[in-house]
Coordinates of C-alpha atoms in Angstrom, one line a residue:
X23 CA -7.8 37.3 -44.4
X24 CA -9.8 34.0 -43.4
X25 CA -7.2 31.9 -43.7
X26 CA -4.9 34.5 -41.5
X27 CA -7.8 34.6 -38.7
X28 CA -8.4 30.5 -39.2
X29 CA -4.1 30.7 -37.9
X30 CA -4.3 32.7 -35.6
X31 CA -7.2 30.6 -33.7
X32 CA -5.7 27.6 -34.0
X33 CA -2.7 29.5 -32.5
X34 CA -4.8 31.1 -29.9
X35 CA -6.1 27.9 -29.1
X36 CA -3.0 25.9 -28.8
X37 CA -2.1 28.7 -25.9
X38 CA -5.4 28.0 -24.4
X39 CA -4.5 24.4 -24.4
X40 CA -1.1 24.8 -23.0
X41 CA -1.8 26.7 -20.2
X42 CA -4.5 24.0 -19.3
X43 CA -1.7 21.3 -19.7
X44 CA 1.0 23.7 -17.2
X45 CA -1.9 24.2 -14.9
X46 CA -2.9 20.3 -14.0
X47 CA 0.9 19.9 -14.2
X48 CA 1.5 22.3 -11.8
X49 CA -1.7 20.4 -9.3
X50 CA -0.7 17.2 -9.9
X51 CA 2.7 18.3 -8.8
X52 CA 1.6 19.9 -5.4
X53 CA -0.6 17.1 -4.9
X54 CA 2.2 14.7 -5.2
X55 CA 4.9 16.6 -3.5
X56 CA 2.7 19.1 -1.1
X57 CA 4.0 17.2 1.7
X58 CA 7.6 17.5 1.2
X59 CA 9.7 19.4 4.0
X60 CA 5.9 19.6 6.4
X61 CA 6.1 18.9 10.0
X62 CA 3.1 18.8 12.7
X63 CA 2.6 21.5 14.8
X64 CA 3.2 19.5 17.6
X65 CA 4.8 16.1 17.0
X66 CA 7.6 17.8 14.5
X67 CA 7.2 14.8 12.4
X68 CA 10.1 14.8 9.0
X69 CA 7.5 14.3 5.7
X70 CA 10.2 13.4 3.8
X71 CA 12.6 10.5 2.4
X72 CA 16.2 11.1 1.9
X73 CA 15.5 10.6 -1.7
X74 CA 12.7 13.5 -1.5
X75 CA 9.5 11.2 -1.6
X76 CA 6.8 12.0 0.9
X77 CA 6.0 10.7 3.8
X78 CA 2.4 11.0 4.3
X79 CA 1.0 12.1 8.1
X80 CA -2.3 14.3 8.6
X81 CA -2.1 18.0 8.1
X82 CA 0.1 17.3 5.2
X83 CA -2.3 17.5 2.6
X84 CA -5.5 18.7 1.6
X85 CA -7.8 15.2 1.0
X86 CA -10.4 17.0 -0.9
X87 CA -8.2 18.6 -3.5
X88 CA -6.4 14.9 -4.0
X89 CA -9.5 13.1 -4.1
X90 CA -11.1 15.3 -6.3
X91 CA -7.8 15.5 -8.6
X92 CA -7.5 11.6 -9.3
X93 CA -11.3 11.3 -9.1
X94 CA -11.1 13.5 -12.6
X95 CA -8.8 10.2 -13.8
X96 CA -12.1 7.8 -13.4
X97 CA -9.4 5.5 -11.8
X98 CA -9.7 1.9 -10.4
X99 CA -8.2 0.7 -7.6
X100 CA -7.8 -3.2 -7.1
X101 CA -7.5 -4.2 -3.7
X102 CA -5.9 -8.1 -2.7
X103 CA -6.7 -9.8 0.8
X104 CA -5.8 -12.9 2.2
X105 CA -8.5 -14.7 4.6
X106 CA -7.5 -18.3 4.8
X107 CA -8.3 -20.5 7.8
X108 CA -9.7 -18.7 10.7
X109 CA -8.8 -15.7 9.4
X110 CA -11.8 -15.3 7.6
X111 CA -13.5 -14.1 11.0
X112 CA -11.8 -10.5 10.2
X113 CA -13.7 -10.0 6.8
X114 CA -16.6 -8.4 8.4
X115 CA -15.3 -5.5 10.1
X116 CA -12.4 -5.2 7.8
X117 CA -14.7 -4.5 4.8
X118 CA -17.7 -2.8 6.5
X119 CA -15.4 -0.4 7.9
X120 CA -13.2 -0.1 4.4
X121 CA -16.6 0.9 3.2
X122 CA -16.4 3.6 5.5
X123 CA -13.5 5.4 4.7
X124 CA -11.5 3.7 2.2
X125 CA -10.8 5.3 -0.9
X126 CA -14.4 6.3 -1.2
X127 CA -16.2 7.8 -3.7
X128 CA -13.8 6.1 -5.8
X129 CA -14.3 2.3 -8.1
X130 CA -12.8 -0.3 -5.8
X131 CA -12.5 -4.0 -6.8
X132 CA -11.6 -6.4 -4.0
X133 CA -10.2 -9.5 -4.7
X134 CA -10.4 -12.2 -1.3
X135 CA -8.7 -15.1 -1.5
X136 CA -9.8 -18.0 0.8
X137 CA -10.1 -21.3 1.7
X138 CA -13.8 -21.1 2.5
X139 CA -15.9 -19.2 -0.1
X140 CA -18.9 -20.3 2.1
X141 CA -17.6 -18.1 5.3
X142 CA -17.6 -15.0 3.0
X143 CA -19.8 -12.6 5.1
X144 CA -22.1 -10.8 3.0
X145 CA -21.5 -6.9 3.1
X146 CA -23.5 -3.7 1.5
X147 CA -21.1 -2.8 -1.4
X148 CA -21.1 1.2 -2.4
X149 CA -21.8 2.3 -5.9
X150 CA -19.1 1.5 -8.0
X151 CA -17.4 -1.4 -5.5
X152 CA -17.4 -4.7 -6.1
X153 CA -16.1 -8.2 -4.6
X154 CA -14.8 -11.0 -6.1
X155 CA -13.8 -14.5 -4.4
X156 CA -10.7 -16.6 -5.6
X157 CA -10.6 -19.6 -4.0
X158 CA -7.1 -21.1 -3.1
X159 CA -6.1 -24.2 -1.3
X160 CA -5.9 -24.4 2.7
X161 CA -2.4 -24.8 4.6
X162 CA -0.9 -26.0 7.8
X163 CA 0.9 -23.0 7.9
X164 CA 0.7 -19.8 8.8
X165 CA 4.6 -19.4 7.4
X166 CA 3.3 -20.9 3.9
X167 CA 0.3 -18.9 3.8
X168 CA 2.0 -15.9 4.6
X169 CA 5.1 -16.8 1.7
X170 CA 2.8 -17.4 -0.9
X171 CA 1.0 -14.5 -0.9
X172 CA 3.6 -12.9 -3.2
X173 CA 3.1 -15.5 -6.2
X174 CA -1.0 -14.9 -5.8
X175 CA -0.6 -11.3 -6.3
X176 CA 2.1 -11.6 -9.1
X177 CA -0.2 -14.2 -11.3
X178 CA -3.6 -11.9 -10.6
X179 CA -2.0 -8.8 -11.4
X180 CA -0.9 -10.9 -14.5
X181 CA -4.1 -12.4 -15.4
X182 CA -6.1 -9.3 -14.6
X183 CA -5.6 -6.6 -12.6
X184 CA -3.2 -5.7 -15.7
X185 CA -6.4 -4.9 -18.0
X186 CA -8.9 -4.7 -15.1
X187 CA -7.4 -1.7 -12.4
X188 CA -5.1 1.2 -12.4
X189 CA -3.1 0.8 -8.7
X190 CA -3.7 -2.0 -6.4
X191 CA -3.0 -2.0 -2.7
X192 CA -2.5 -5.9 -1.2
X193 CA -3.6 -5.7 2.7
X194 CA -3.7 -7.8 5.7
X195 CA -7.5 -8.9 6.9
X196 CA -6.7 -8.8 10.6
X197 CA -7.1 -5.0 10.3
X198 CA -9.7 -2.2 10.8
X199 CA -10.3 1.4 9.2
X200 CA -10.7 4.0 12.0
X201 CA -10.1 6.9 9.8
X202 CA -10.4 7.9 5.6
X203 CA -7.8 6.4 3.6
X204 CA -7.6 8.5 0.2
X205 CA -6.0 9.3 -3.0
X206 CA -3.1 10.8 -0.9
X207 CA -1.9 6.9 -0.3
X208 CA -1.6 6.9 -4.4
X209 CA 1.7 7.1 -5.9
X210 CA 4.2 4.8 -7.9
X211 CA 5.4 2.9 -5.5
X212 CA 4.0 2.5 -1.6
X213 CA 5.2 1.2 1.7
X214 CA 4.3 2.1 5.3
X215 CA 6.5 2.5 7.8
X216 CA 5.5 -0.2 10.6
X217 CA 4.7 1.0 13.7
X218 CA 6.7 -0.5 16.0
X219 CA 9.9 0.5 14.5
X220 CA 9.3 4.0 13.5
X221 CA 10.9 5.3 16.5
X222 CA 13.5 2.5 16.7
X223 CA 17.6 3.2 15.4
X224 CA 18.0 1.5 12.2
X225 CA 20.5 -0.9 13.7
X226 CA 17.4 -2.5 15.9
X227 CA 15.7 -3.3 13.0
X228 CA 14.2 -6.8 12.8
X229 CA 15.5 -7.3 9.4
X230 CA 17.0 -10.4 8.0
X231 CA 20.8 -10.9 8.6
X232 CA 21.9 -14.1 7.5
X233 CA 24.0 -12.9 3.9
X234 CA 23.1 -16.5 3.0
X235 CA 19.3 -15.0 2.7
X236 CA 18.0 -13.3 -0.3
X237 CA 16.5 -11.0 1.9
X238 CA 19.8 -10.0 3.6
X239 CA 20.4 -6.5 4.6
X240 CA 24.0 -5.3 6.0
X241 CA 23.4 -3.8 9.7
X242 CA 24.9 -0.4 8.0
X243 CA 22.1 -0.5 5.2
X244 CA 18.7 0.1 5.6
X245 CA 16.3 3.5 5.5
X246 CA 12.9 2.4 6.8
X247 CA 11.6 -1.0 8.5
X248 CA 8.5 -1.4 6.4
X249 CA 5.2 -3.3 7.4
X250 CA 4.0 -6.1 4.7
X251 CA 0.5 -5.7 5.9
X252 CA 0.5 -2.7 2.9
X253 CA 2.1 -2.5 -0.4
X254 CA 0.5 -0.2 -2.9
X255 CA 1.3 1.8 -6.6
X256 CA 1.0 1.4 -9.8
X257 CA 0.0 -2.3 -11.1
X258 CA 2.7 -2.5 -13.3
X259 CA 5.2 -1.8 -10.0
X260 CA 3.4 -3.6 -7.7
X261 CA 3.9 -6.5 -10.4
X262 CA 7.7 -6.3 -10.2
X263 CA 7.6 -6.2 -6.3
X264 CA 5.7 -9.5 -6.1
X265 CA 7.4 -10.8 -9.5
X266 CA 11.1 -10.0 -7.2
X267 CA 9.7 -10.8 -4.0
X268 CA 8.5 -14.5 -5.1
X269 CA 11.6 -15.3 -7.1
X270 CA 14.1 -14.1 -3.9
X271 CA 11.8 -16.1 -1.6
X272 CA 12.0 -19.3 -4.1
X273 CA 15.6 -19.1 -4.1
X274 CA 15.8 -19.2 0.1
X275 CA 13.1 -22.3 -0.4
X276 CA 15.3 -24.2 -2.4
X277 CA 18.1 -23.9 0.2
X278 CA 15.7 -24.5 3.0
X279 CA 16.1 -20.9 4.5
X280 CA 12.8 -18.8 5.7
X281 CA 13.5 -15.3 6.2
X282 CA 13.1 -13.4 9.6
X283 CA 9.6 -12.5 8.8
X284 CA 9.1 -14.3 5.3
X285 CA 7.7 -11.9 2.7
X286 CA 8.1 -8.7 4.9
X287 CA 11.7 -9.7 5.1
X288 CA 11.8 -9.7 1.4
X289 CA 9.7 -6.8 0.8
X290 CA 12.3 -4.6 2.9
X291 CA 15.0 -5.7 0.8
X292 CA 13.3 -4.7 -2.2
X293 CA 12.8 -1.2 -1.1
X294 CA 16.0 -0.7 0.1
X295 CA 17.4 -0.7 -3.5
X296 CA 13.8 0.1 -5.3
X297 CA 12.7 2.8 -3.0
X298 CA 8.9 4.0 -2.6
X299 CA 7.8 7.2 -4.5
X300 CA 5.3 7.8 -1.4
X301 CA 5.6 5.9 2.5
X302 CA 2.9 6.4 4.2
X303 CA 3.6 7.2 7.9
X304 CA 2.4 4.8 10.8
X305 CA -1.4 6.3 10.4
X306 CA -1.8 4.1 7.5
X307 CA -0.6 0.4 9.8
X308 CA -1.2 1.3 13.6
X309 CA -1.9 -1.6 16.0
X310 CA -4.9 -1.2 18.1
X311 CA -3.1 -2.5 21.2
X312 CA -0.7 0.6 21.2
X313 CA -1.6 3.7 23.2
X314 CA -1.9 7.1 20.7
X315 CA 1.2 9.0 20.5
X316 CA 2.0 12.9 19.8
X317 CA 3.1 12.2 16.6
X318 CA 0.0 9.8 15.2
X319 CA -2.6 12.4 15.3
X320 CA -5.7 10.1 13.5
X321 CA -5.2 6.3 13.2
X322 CA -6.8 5.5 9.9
X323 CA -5.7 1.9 9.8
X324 CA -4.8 -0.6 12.5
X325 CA -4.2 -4.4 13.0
X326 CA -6.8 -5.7 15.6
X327 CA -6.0 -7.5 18.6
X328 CA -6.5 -11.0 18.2
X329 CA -4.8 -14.6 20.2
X330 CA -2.4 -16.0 17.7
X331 CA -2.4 -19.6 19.0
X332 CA -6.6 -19.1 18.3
X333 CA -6.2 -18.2 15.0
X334 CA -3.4 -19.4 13.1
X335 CA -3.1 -23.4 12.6
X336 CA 0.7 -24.0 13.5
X337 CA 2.6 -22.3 16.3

């Protein structure tokens, strides 16, 4: 009789512990996908790929319910940025204001790398955020800067952000936060769709057309032009895309060819045959020069204006 009631408990409980497993399932799943076939009220924006990932705009998920789902996964998200030159004049308000509403409530480790360690501004840090400095040789450039950001992220990703951080997100510096930036940017995979192409026919894209060029893409190919200020997902993916990214842009070295717009170039090539499990919509990389539009109802992240021939060292 013991034995009989000692079976049927453990049966009992491995119902229990099933339907506990179907129900997260079934959360995680809506969390993931809750955005698919959702359009604004107003702007009748499509929140979905043609291979059925979301596209994430606001009012196409709830942030609380995400948040509060991945904060359950005690998750860490790695954050890379690039302030080299007189770039560092952009750390400031791009981390006070990621404070604000980036991914908060949440452990975030940002990694800067820069030519001046000294010009670091010092910032309040949130419980559970941190900073660390990686100091990397200056450069001429803004072209070389900008191509080597790829082999940076591939060898810290390697070195730690493989044992220290669950996703990582690599942004530009020359940006702002104007709105919260949550767990619904989380996913495999991420790219945003760039702003000033997100209204444009694909054949205007700026991509790279030379088929000499490792980043060439056919005028009859192509789903999204994607901005390289933001690449996100997994480290392990994120790995692969710098891993691909630096090898393709290694190969166009050797022959003395520098792709339209060097690593974004090469970044859209990759997703056009790797595509994102989650693209963020033009919320996630506005630029704070252009005037709001029906369909960008809350600009959560924006590249600031700024003069070019000021701030980079080479036309």
């Amino acid at each position: 009789f013991s034995i009989f009631n000692l079976s049927f408990a453990m049966f009992l409980w491995i119902i229990v512990l099933t339907l506990i497993n179907i129900k997260y399932a079934v959360v995680y799943l809506l969390s993931d996908f809750q955005c698919f076939f959702a359009f604004s009220q107003n702007g009748k924006v499509i929140a979905v790929t043609p291979w059925l990932s979301p596209i994430v705009w606001e009012g196409t998920f709830d942030p609380f319910l995400i948040d509060s789902i991945y904060r359950q996964q005690n998750i860490t998200i790695a954050t890379t940025v690039f302030a080299l030159g007189k770039y560092t004049q952009f750390l400031k308000d791009f981390l006070e204001s990621a404070e604000q509403n980036y991914f908060v409530g949440f452990r975030v480790h940002y990694y800067l790398f820069t030519d001046q360690p000294e010009q670091v501004p010092e910032v309040n840090l949130g419980e559970q955020r941190q900073l660390t400095v990686l100091k990397v040789p200056s450069s001429n450039r803004w072209q070389e800067i900008t191509l080597r950001r790829m082999e940076k992220l591939e060898k810290l990703i390697e070195s730690r952000l493989v044992n220290e951080a669950d996703y990582v997100f690599s942004l530009d510096v020359d940006t702002k936060f104007y709105g919260q930036w949550g767990a619904e940017s989380l996913g495999r995979l991420v790219g945003v769709i760039h702003p000033g192409y997100y209204q444009t026919p694909r054949e205007q894209f700026p991509y790279e057309r030379r088929p000499e060029s490792q980043a060439y893409i056919p005028h009859a190919e192509g789903d999204y032009y994607y901005g390289g200020a933001v690449v996100g997902g997994l480290v392990k993916d994120v790995h692969e895309v710098a891993k691909t990214c630096r090898e393709q842009l290694n190969i166009d070295a050797a022959k003395s060819i520098e792709a339209a717009w060097q690593e974004e170039s090469h970044l859209n090539k990759y997703f056009l045959y790797n595509k994102p499990s989650k693209v963020l919509s033009p919320e996630y990389l506005w630029q704070d020069f252009k005037p709001h539009t029906n369909e960008v109802k809350i600009i959560r992240f924006s590249q600031v204006i700024k003069n070019y021939a000021a701030v980079r060292p080479n036309p």
